[in-house]
Amino acid sequence: MSEKLDVQLAVVGGGPAGLAAALAASRFGLEVLLIDENKELGGQLIKQTHKFFGSHNHMASVRGIEIANRLKKEIRENSHITVFLDTTAVGYYENGELLLYRKSPEEKLVSCFPKAVIFATGARENMLAFPGNDLPGVYGAGAVQTLMNVYGVLPARKILMVGSGNIGLIVSYQLLQAGTEVAAIVEILPWIGGYIVHASKVRRYGVPILTRHTIIEARGKEWVEEAVIAKVGEDFNPIEGTEKVLEVDAVCLAVGLSPIVELVRQAGVYTPYIPELGGLVPWHDDDMRTNLPNVFVAGDLAGIEEATTAMLEGELAALSAAEYFGVKSEEIQKMRKDRKARLEELRASRFSDKVKNGLQKLAAKRPK
Amino acid sequence: MERLKDHPVLDFDRGEKVIFYFEGKPIEGYTNETIAAALHAAGIKVFSYSPKKKRPRGFFCAVGKCSSCLMVVDGRPNVRTCMEYVRPGIHVRRQRGLEKLKGTEE
Ligand SMILES: Cc1cc2nc3c(=O)[nH]c(=O)nc-3n(C[C@H](O)[C@H](O)[C@H](O)COP(=O)(O)OP(=O)(O)OC[C@H]3O[C@@H](n4cnc5c(N)ncnc54)[C@H](O)[C@@H]3O)c2cc1C
Ligand code: FES
């Protein structure tokens, strides 16, 4: 039950990066196949019910879900873009074959040899090591968001949030809005990671944000019934005697994301380890080209950031792909300049120092 | 757990209400929900038992990237229930360790 397909440009992943890439590529006459394994386009955006924490002028006060709807509509009306939903890219081989597993309209494998690919597969949530971390009730922050914001199911009655970055703070706030009690937010660093506006919002609900604290154990018979937290010393190890037991039925981990690099690695894209960007990341230049001439990357896959930067990177990747296909136009140079300037502006605040360091390290790893 | 009724920002398009089966017992779910979400709404958190130590497992990432939510659906093991939608009448059960793939029985 396998089928062959002719494809010029494949875009794998329909989050903000992939959507922006597909739209930009179509503007330069490329025929695009956009693939996402969900039933709906939008990636992480569809769970973002709050106003954006991104930048000031770049869709600053729009909810993620509204951005997704806008881009989705544009894509639907675009005759150069074919969309495969419910479709997982399961392999990308050295001979250029991209293998797709489609679940609907009927279950089948589809093989194609796209002339170029933009990967925008996003990121996956990080785990923390502690006893009981495999118990049901230990959830990633994205999972908690998916349950409550996409499916409208209450994730828990009382939860412990681990991590005080923007994601931890925002998801805590969303949990409170949905009716879940947040016992505490623990943060191992001496300071709160996210923006003060978000921290203030949850504090107004009376949620304590405990810095220099971490989770040391989750307990329960069949699922989480208790979480043990403790203060940490200068060495980040728990201090004996400071343990506290919290009665919660879930623990939410908001401790960072790692790029989903399996597919690009399969094809031979070089993926150095850059902790500032989330771990293993595909090497790329600032035009989102990898070490393979016909493979481009964008979004969280290219380094963990946010939706606003993901969209700009998607567009830059599309410009490089258009050039790869020999498109010559002034418009490309103009758009490129504009998108790079906007990226720079977005990364200007001190919250982006980590990413900027990471990108510098990545640049230094340019393969021969 | 429960399904949210009033949300300050969101409306939910849950789709059609249908019955499916968990360990033989009928469960209510909606066609726009994944199996994992419907089970969670029904208060079911244990989706499988681990191969060696038989520890209970539930879902973790809910986006198809961690394999923590694998269950047996209509006789097929290793189904990511966080990506698979509820359909009327399907039979879902807990996976116990590494189960034999369909068609590989001697
Ligand atoms: C909990 C949480 C809250 C956040 N809040 C904000 C916020 O408020 N503002 C902000 O700017 N940013 C926020 N972010 C960050 C933002 O969501 C991401 O940076 C952004 O979505 C990255 O876009 P992307 O397109 O790279 O990846 P994603 O949005 O993750 O999209 C990737 C898509 O690719 C699909 N995919 C992956 N692998 C395959 C495959 N093999 N085959 C087919 N499809 C595949 C995935 O299913 C997914 O749909 C948040 C992130 C999280 C986790
Ligand atoms: S919960 Fe991670 S794959 Fe389903």
Coordinates of C-alpha atoms and ligand atoms in Angstrom, one line a residue:
Chain A
M1 CA 0.0 0.0 0.0
S2 CA 2.6 2.5 -0.9
E3 CA 2.3 5.3 -3.4
K4 CA 4.8 7.7 -5.2
L5 CA 4.4 11.4 -5.4
D6 CA 6.2 14.2 -7.3
V7 CA 7.2 17.1 -5.1
Q8 CA 9.3 20.3 -5.6
L9 CA 9.5 21.7 -2.1
A10 CA 8.4 19.7 1.0
V11 CA 7.8 21.6 4.2
V12 CA 7.8 19.2 7.2
G13 CA 5.9 20.6 10.2
G14 CA 3.0 23.0 10.2
G15 CA 3.7 25.2 13.1
P16 CA 4.4 28.9 12.8
A17 CA 7.8 28.3 11.1
G18 CA 6.4 25.8 8.5
L19 CA 3.3 27.9 7.8
A20 CA 5.4 31.0 7.2
A21 CA 7.9 29.0 5.1
A22 CA 5.2 27.5 2.9
L23 CA 3.5 30.9 2.2
A24 CA 6.7 32.7 1.5
A25 CA 7.9 29.9 -0.9
S26 CA 4.7 30.0 -2.8
R27 CA 5.1 33.7 -3.4
F28 CA 8.2 32.9 -5.5
G29 CA 6.3 30.3 -7.6
L30 CA 7.4 27.2 -5.8
E31 CA 5.0 24.3 -5.5
V32 CA 4.9 23.3 -1.9
L33 CA 3.8 20.1 -0.1
L34 CA 3.1 21.0 3.6
I35 CA 3.1 18.1 6.0
D36 CA 1.9 17.9 9.6
E37 CA 1.0 15.0 11.7
N38 CA -1.9 16.7 13.4
K39 CA -5.4 17.0 12.2
E40 CA -5.0 20.8 12.2
L41 CA -2.2 23.2 11.2
G42 CA -0.7 25.6 13.7
G43 CA 1.7 23.5 15.8
Q44 CA 2.2 24.9 19.3
L45 CA 0.2 28.0 18.3
I46 CA -3.2 26.4 18.7
K47 CA -2.7 26.0 22.4
Q48 CA -1.7 29.5 23.0
T49 CA -4.8 31.2 24.3
H50 CA -3.0 34.1 25.9
K51 CA -1.7 37.3 24.3
F52 CA 1.8 36.9 22.9
F53 CA 4.8 37.4 25.0
G54 CA 6.8 38.0 21.8
S55 CA 7.8 41.4 20.7
H56 CA 6.2 44.8 20.6
N57 CA 5.2 45.5 17.1
H58 CA 5.3 42.0 15.6
M59 CA 1.8 40.8 16.3
A60 CA 2.4 41.7 19.9
S61 CA -1.1 41.6 21.4
V62 CA -2.5 38.8 19.3
R63 CA -3.3 35.4 20.8
G64 CA -1.3 32.5 19.2
I65 CA -4.4 30.7 18.2
E66 CA -5.5 33.8 16.2
I67 CA -2.2 33.9 14.3
A68 CA -2.6 30.3 13.5
N69 CA -6.1 30.9 12.1
R70 CA -4.9 33.7 10.0
L71 CA -2.1 31.8 8.4
K72 CA -4.3 28.7 8.0
K73 CA -6.8 30.7 6.0
E74 CA -4.1 32.1 3.7
I75 CA -2.7 28.6 3.1
R76 CA -6.1 27.2 2.3
E77 CA -6.6 29.9 -0.3
N78 CA -3.2 29.3 -1.9
S79 CA -3.2 27.1 -5.0
H80 CA 0.5 26.5 -4.8
I81 CA 0.4 24.8 -1.5
T82 CA -0.9 21.2 -1.0
V83 CA -1.5 20.3 2.6
F84 CA -1.2 16.8 4.0
L85 CA -2.6 16.6 7.5
D86 CA -2.6 13.5 9.8
T87 CA 0.6 12.7 8.0
T88 CA 3.9 11.9 9.7
A89 CA 7.2 12.1 7.9
V90 CA 8.8 8.9 9.2
G91 CA 12.1 8.8 7.3
Y92 CA 14.4 11.0 5.2
Y93 CA 17.1 9.0 3.6
E94 CA 20.5 9.8 2.1
N95 CA 19.1 9.2 -1.4
G96 CA 16.7 12.0 -0.9
E97 CA 13.6 9.9 -0.2
L98 CA 11.1 11.4 2.2
L99 CA 8.7 8.7 3.5
L100 CA 5.3 9.7 4.7
Y101 CA 2.8 7.7 6.8
R102 CA -0.7 9.0 6.1
K103 CA -3.5 8.1 8.5
S104 CA -6.3 9.7 6.5
P105 CA -8.2 9.7 4.1
E106 CA -6.9 6.2 4.1
E107 CA -3.9 4.6 5.9
K108 CA -0.9 4.3 3.6
L109 CA 2.7 5.0 3.1
V110 CA 3.7 7.6 0.5
S111 CA 7.2 7.9 -0.9
C112 CA 8.5 11.1 -2.5
F113 CA 11.8 12.6 -3.6
P114 CA 11.3 16.3 -3.0
K115 CA 13.9 18.4 -4.7
A116 CA 14.3 20.4 -1.5
V117 CA 13.0 20.2 2.0
I118 CA 12.4 22.8 4.7
F119 CA 12.3 21.1 8.1
A120 CA 10.3 22.8 10.8
T121 CA 9.5 20.0 13.1
G122 CA 9.7 22.0 16.4
A123 CA 10.8 20.7 19.7
R124 CA 10.0 18.2 22.4
E125 CA 9.7 18.8 26.1
N126 CA 12.6 18.0 28.5
M127 CA 12.4 15.5 31.3
L128 CA 14.0 15.9 34.7
A129 CA 15.6 13.1 36.7
F130 CA 14.0 12.4 40.0
P131 CA 12.5 9.3 41.6
G132 CA 8.9 8.8 40.5
N133 CA 9.3 10.9 37.3
D134 CA 7.6 8.1 35.3
L135 CA 4.4 8.1 37.3
P136 CA 1.2 9.1 35.5
G137 CA 0.6 12.7 36.5
V138 CA 4.0 13.9 35.7
Y139 CA 3.4 16.0 32.5
G140 CA 5.2 18.3 30.2
A141 CA 3.9 21.9 30.1
G142 CA 2.9 21.4 26.5
A143 CA 0.9 18.4 27.4
V144 CA -0.9 20.3 30.1
Q145 CA -1.7 23.1 27.6
T146 CA -2.9 20.6 25.0
L147 CA -5.3 19.0 27.5
M148 CA -6.8 22.1 28.8
N149 CA -6.6 24.5 25.8
V150 CA -7.2 22.2 22.9
Y151 CA -9.4 19.5 24.4
G152 CA -10.9 21.4 27.3
V153 CA -10.1 18.7 29.9
L154 CA -8.9 19.8 33.3
P155 CA -5.4 18.4 33.7
A156 CA -5.4 18.2 37.5
R157 CA -7.0 19.5 40.6
K158 CA -3.8 20.6 42.3
I159 CA -0.5 20.8 40.5
L160 CA 3.2 21.6 41.2
M161 CA 4.9 23.6 38.5
V162 CA 8.6 23.1 38.0
G163 CA 10.3 25.9 36.2
S164 CA 9.6 29.7 36.3
G165 CA 10.5 30.6 32.7
N166 CA 7.8 32.2 30.6
I167 CA 6.3 28.8 29.7
G168 CA 6.0 27.8 33.4
L169 CA 4.5 31.1 34.4
I170 CA 2.0 31.3 31.5
V171 CA 0.9 27.7 31.8
S172 CA 0.4 28.3 35.6
Y173 CA -1.8 31.2 34.8
Q174 CA -3.8 29.3 32.3
L175 CA -4.2 26.5 34.8
L176 CA -5.6 28.9 37.4
Q177 CA -8.0 30.3 34.8
A178 CA -9.2 26.8 34.0
G179 CA -9.8 26.1 37.7
T180 CA -6.7 24.1 38.7
E181 CA -5.0 25.0 42.0
V182 CA -1.3 25.7 41.6
A183 CA 0.4 24.6 44.9
A184 CA 3.7 26.3 44.0
I185 CA 6.1 27.1 41.3
V186 CA 9.6 25.9 42.0
E187 CA 12.7 27.3 40.3
I188 CA 16.2 26.0 40.9
L189 CA 17.9 29.3 40.0
P190 CA 18.1 32.2 42.5
W191 CA 15.8 34.3 40.2
I192 CA 12.6 34.0 38.2
G193 CA 13.3 33.1 34.6
G194 CA 10.3 34.7 32.9
Y195 CA 8.9 38.2 32.5
I196 CA 7.8 40.0 35.6
V197 CA 4.4 40.7 34.2
H198 CA 3.7 37.0 34.0
A199 CA 5.1 36.4 37.5
S200 CA 2.9 39.1 38.9
K201 CA -0.2 37.6 37.4
V202 CA 0.2 34.3 39.2
R203 CA 1.3 35.9 42.4
R204 CA -1.9 37.8 42.4
Y205 CA -3.6 34.4 42.7
G206 CA -1.5 33.8 45.8
V207 CA 0.8 31.2 44.1
P208 CA 4.2 31.2 45.8
I209 CA 7.2 31.2 43.4
L210 CA 10.0 29.5 45.3
T211 CA 13.4 30.2 43.9
R212 CA 16.4 28.0 44.8
H213 CA 13.9 25.1 45.1
T214 CA 13.5 21.9 43.1
I215 CA 11.4 18.8 43.0
I216 CA 13.2 15.8 44.5
E217 CA 10.5 13.1 44.3
A218 CA 7.1 12.3 43.0
R219 CA 5.2 9.7 45.1
G220 CA 2.1 7.7 44.6
K221 CA 0.9 4.2 44.1
E222 CA -0.6 4.3 40.6
W223 CA -0.2 8.0 39.9
V224 CA 1.1 11.2 41.5
E225 CA -0.4 11.8 45.0
E226 CA 2.5 13.8 46.5
A227 CA 5.5 15.8 45.4
V228 CA 8.5 16.5 47.6
I229 CA 10.3 19.7 47.1
A230 CA 13.5 21.1 48.8
K231 CA 15.7 24.1 48.9
V232 CA 19.0 23.8 47.0
G233 CA 22.4 25.1 48.0
E234 CA 25.0 26.9 45.9
D235 CA 25.9 23.6 44.3
F236 CA 22.3 23.1 43.3
N237 CA 22.0 20.0 45.5
P238 CA 19.0 19.7 47.8
I239 CA 19.7 20.8 51.4
E240 CA 18.8 18.1 53.9
G241 CA 16.1 19.1 56.3
T242 CA 14.4 21.6 54.0
E243 CA 12.1 19.0 52.3
K244 CA 8.4 19.8 52.1
V245 CA 5.7 17.4 51.0
L246 CA 2.9 18.9 48.8
E247 CA -0.3 17.1 48.3
V248 CA -0.8 17.4 44.5
D249 CA -2.2 15.1 41.8
A250 CA 0.1 16.3 39.1
V251 CA 3.5 17.7 38.5
C252 CA 4.1 19.9 35.4
L253 CA 7.6 20.1 34.0
A254 CA 8.4 23.4 32.3
V255 CA 12.2 22.9 32.1
G256 CA 12.9 23.6 28.6
L257 CA 12.6 22.0 25.2
S258 CA 14.9 20.1 22.8
P259 CA 14.9 20.3 19.0
I260 CA 13.4 17.3 17.2
V261 CA 16.4 16.5 15.0
E262 CA 15.9 12.8 14.1
L263 CA 14.8 13.4 10.5
V264 CA 17.5 15.9 9.6
R265 CA 20.2 13.7 11.1
Q266 CA 19.0 10.8 9.1
A267 CA 19.8 12.7 5.9
G268 CA 23.2 13.7 7.1
V269 CA 22.6 17.2 8.4
Y270 CA 25.4 18.0 10.9
T271 CA 23.9 18.5 14.4
P272 CA 26.4 19.9 17.0
Y273 CA 25.5 20.2 20.7
I274 CA 24.7 23.7 21.7
P275 CA 23.1 23.8 25.1
E276 CA 22.0 27.5 24.6
L277 CA 19.9 26.5 21.7
G278 CA 18.3 23.4 23.4
G279 CA 20.9 20.6 22.8
L280 CA 21.6 19.0 19.4
V281 CA 20.7 21.5 16.7
P282 CA 21.0 21.3 12.9
W283 CA 23.9 23.4 11.9
H284 CA 22.6 26.4 9.8
D285 CA 23.8 29.8 8.6
D286 CA 21.7 32.9 9.1
D287 CA 19.8 32.2 5.9
M288 CA 18.7 28.9 7.4
R289 CA 20.8 26.8 5.0
T290 CA 22.3 23.6 6.4
N291 CA 25.4 21.7 5.3
L292 CA 23.2 20.0 2.6
P293 CA 22.4 22.3 -0.3
N294 CA 18.8 21.4 -0.6
V295 CA 17.9 21.1 3.1
F296 CA 16.8 24.1 5.2
V297 CA 15.6 24.5 8.8
A298 CA 13.5 26.9 10.7
G299 CA 11.8 27.5 14.1
D300 CA 12.4 25.6 17.3
L301 CA 14.2 22.9 15.4
A302 CA 16.9 25.5 14.6
G303 CA 17.2 26.6 18.2
I304 CA 14.5 27.0 20.9
E305 CA 13.0 30.5 20.7
E306 CA 9.5 31.7 20.2
A307 CA 6.8 31.8 17.6
T308 CA 7.6 35.3 16.3
T309 CA 11.2 34.3 15.5
A310 CA 10.0 31.0 14.1
M311 CA 7.9 32.7 11.5
L312 CA 10.8 35.0 10.4
E313 CA 13.1 32.0 10.2
G314 CA 10.5 30.2 8.1
E315 CA 10.4 33.0 5.6
L316 CA 14.2 33.2 5.5
A317 CA 14.4 29.4 4.8
A318 CA 11.9 29.9 2.0
L319 CA 14.0 32.6 0.4
S320 CA 17.0 30.4 0.4
A321 CA 15.0 27.6 -1.1
A322 CA 13.7 29.9 -3.8
E323 CA 17.3 30.8 -4.6
Y324 CA 18.2 27.1 -4.6
F325 CA 15.7 26.7 -7.4
G326 CA 17.2 29.5 -9.3
V327 CA 14.7 32.2 -8.7
K328 CA 16.3 35.6 -9.1
S329 CA 14.4 38.6 -7.9
E330 CA 15.0 41.8 -6.1
E331 CA 12.1 40.9 -3.9
I332 CA 14.2 38.1 -2.3
Q333 CA 16.9 40.5 -1.3
K334 CA 14.5 43.0 0.0
M335 CA 12.5 40.5 2.1
R336 CA 15.7 39.0 3.4
K337 CA 17.0 42.3 4.6
D338 CA 13.7 43.1 6.3
R339 CA 13.3 39.8 8.0
K340 CA 16.9 39.8 9.3
A341 CA 16.4 43.3 10.7
R342 CA 13.3 42.2 12.5
L343 CA 15.0 39.1 13.9
E344 CA 17.8 41.3 15.2
E345 CA 15.2 43.6 16.8
L346 CA 13.4 40.7 18.5
R347 CA 16.7 39.4 19.8
A348 CA 17.8 42.7 21.2
S349 CA 16.6 42.3 24.7
R350 CA 18.7 40.7 27.4
F351 CA 16.3 37.7 27.5
S352 CA 17.8 36.7 24.1
D353 CA 21.4 36.7 25.3
K354 CA 21.4 33.0 25.6
V355 CA 20.1 32.5 22.1
K356 CA 22.6 35.0 20.7
N357 CA 25.5 33.2 22.4
G358 CA 24.2 29.9 21.1
L359 CA 24.0 31.2 17.5
Q360 CA 27.6 32.5 17.8
K361 CA 28.8 29.1 18.9
L362 CA 26.8 27.5 16.1
A363 CA 28.4 29.8 13.5
A364 CA 31.8 28.8 14.8
K365 CA 31.0 25.1 14.1
R366 CA 30.6 25.6 10.4
P367 CA 31.4 22.3 8.7
K368 CA 34.3 22.3 6.2
Chain B
M1 CA -11.0 14.7 36.0
E2 CA -13.6 16.6 34.1
R3 CA -14.3 18.6 31.0
L4 CA -14.2 22.4 31.2
K5 CA -17.6 24.1 30.7
D6 CA -16.9 27.8 30.9
H7 CA -13.5 29.0 29.9
P8 CA -12.7 32.7 29.9
V9 CA -11.1 32.7 26.5
L10 CA -11.9 29.5 24.7
D11 CA -14.8 27.6 23.1
F12 CA -14.4 24.0 22.5
D13 CA -15.6 22.2 19.4
R14 CA -15.6 18.7 20.8
G15 CA -17.4 17.1 17.9
E16 CA -19.8 14.3 18.3
K17 CA -20.4 12.4 21.6
V18 CA -19.7 8.7 21.1
I19 CA -19.1 5.5 23.1
F20 CA -15.9 3.6 23.0
Y21 CA -14.5 0.8 25.2
F22 CA -11.7 0.9 27.8
E23 CA -10.7 -2.6 29.1
G24 CA -14.2 -3.7 27.9
K25 CA -16.1 -1.0 29.8
P26 CA -18.0 1.7 27.8
I27 CA -16.6 5.2 28.1
E28 CA -18.0 8.5 26.7
G29 CA -15.7 10.5 24.4
Y30 CA -15.9 13.0 21.7
T31 CA -14.7 12.6 18.1
N32 CA -12.5 15.7 18.3
E33 CA -10.7 14.4 21.3
T34 CA -7.7 12.1 21.4
I35 CA -8.0 8.8 23.2
A36 CA -5.6 10.1 25.8
A37 CA -7.7 13.2 26.5
A38 CA -11.0 11.2 26.7
L39 CA -9.5 8.7 29.1
H40 CA -8.1 11.5 31.2
A41 CA -11.5 13.2 31.3
A42 CA -12.9 9.9 32.5
G43 CA -10.4 9.8 35.3
I44 CA -8.2 7.1 33.8
K45 CA -4.5 7.9 34.1
V46 CA -2.7 4.6 33.8
F47 CA -2.3 3.7 30.2
S48 CA 0.3 0.9 30.4
Y49 CA 2.6 -1.0 32.6
S50 CA 6.4 -0.9 31.9
P51 CA 8.1 -4.0 30.4
K52 CA 10.4 -4.9 33.3
K53 CA 9.3 -3.5 36.5
K54 CA 5.6 -3.2 35.6
R55 CA 5.4 0.4 36.7
P56 CA 2.3 2.4 35.7
R57 CA 2.7 4.8 32.8
G58 CA 0.5 7.6 31.6
F59 CA 1.0 10.2 29.0
F60 CA 3.7 12.9 29.2
C61 CA 4.1 15.1 26.1
A62 CA 0.7 14.8 24.4
V63 CA 2.3 15.6 21.1
G64 CA 3.4 12.2 19.9
K65 CA 7.1 12.6 20.8
C66 CA 7.7 10.5 23.9
S67 CA 6.0 7.1 23.6
S68 CA 4.7 7.3 27.2
C69 CA 1.1 6.9 26.1
L70 CA 1.2 3.7 24.1
M71 CA -1.9 1.5 24.3
V72 CA -3.5 -1.4 22.5
V73 CA -6.3 -0.1 20.2
D74 CA -8.4 -2.6 18.4
G75 CA -5.8 -5.3 18.9
R76 CA -2.9 -3.1 17.6
P77 CA -0.2 -2.4 20.1
N78 CA 2.0 0.7 20.4
V79 CA -0.6 3.2 19.3
R80 CA 0.2 6.7 20.5
T81 CA -3.1 7.5 22.1
C82 CA -2.2 11.2 22.4
M83 CA -2.3 11.4 18.6
E84 CA -5.1 9.0 17.9
Y85 CA -8.7 10.3 17.9
V86 CA -11.7 8.7 19.5
R87 CA -13.9 6.8 17.1
P88 CA -17.2 5.1 18.0
G89 CA -16.9 1.6 19.2
I90 CA -13.1 1.2 19.3
H91 CA -11.6 -1.1 21.9
V92 CA -8.8 0.4 23.9
R93 CA -6.8 -1.4 26.6
R94 CA -3.7 -1.0 28.7
Q95 CA -0.5 -2.2 27.1
R96 CA 1.5 -4.6 29.3
G97 CA 5.1 -4.4 28.4
L98 CA 6.2 -5.2 24.9
E99 CA 3.2 -6.7 23.2
K100 CA 3.3 -8.8 20.1
L101 CA 2.7 -7.0 16.8
K102 CA -0.3 -8.1 14.8
G103 CA 0.7 -10.7 12.3
T104 CA 3.9 -11.7 14.1
E105 CA 2.4 -14.5 16.2
E106 CA 3.8 -17.9 15.4
Ligands
LIG1 C1 4.0 25.5 26.5 C2 4.5 26.5 25.5 C3 4.1 27.9 25.5 C4 4.6 28.8 24.6 N1 4.1 30.1 24.6 C5 4.6 31.0 23.7 C6 4.1 32.3 23.6 O1 3.3 32.7 24.3 N2 4.6 33.2 22.6 C7 5.6 32.8 21.7 O2 6.0 33.5 20.9 N3 6.1 31.5 21.8 C8 5.6 30.6 22.7 N4 6.1 29.3 22.8 C9 7.1 29.0 21.8 C10 6.5 28.7 20.5 O3 5.3 27.9 20.6 C11 7.4 28.0 19.6 O4 8.7 28.6 19.6 C12 6.9 27.9 18.2 O5 5.7 27.2 18.2 C13 7.9 27.2 17.3 O6 7.4 27.0 16.1 P1 7.8 25.8 15.1 O7 7.0 26.0 13.9 O8 9.2 25.7 15.0 O9 7.4 24.5 15.9 P2 5.9 23.9 16.4 O10 4.9 25.0 16.6 O11 6.3 23.0 17.5 O12 5.4 23.1 15.1 C14 6.0 21.9 14.7 C15 5.0 21.1 14.0 O13 5.7 20.0 13.3 C16 5.0 18.8 13.5 N5 5.9 17.7 13.3 C17 7.0 17.4 14.0 N6 7.6 16.3 13.5 C18 6.8 15.9 12.4 C19 6.9 14.8 11.5 N7 7.9 13.9 11.5 N8 6.0 14.7 10.5 C20 4.9 15.6 10.5 N9 4.8 16.6 11.3 C21 5.7 16.8 12.3 C22 4.4 18.9 14.9 O14 3.4 18.1 15.1 C23 4.0 20.4 14.9 O15 2.7 20.6 14.5 C24 5.6 28.4 23.7 C25 6.0 27.0 23.7 C26 5.5 26.1 24.6 C27 6.0 24.7 24.5
FES2 S1 2.3 11.3 25.4 FE1 4.2 11.5 24.4 S2 3.9 10.3 22.6 FE2 1.9 10.4 23.5

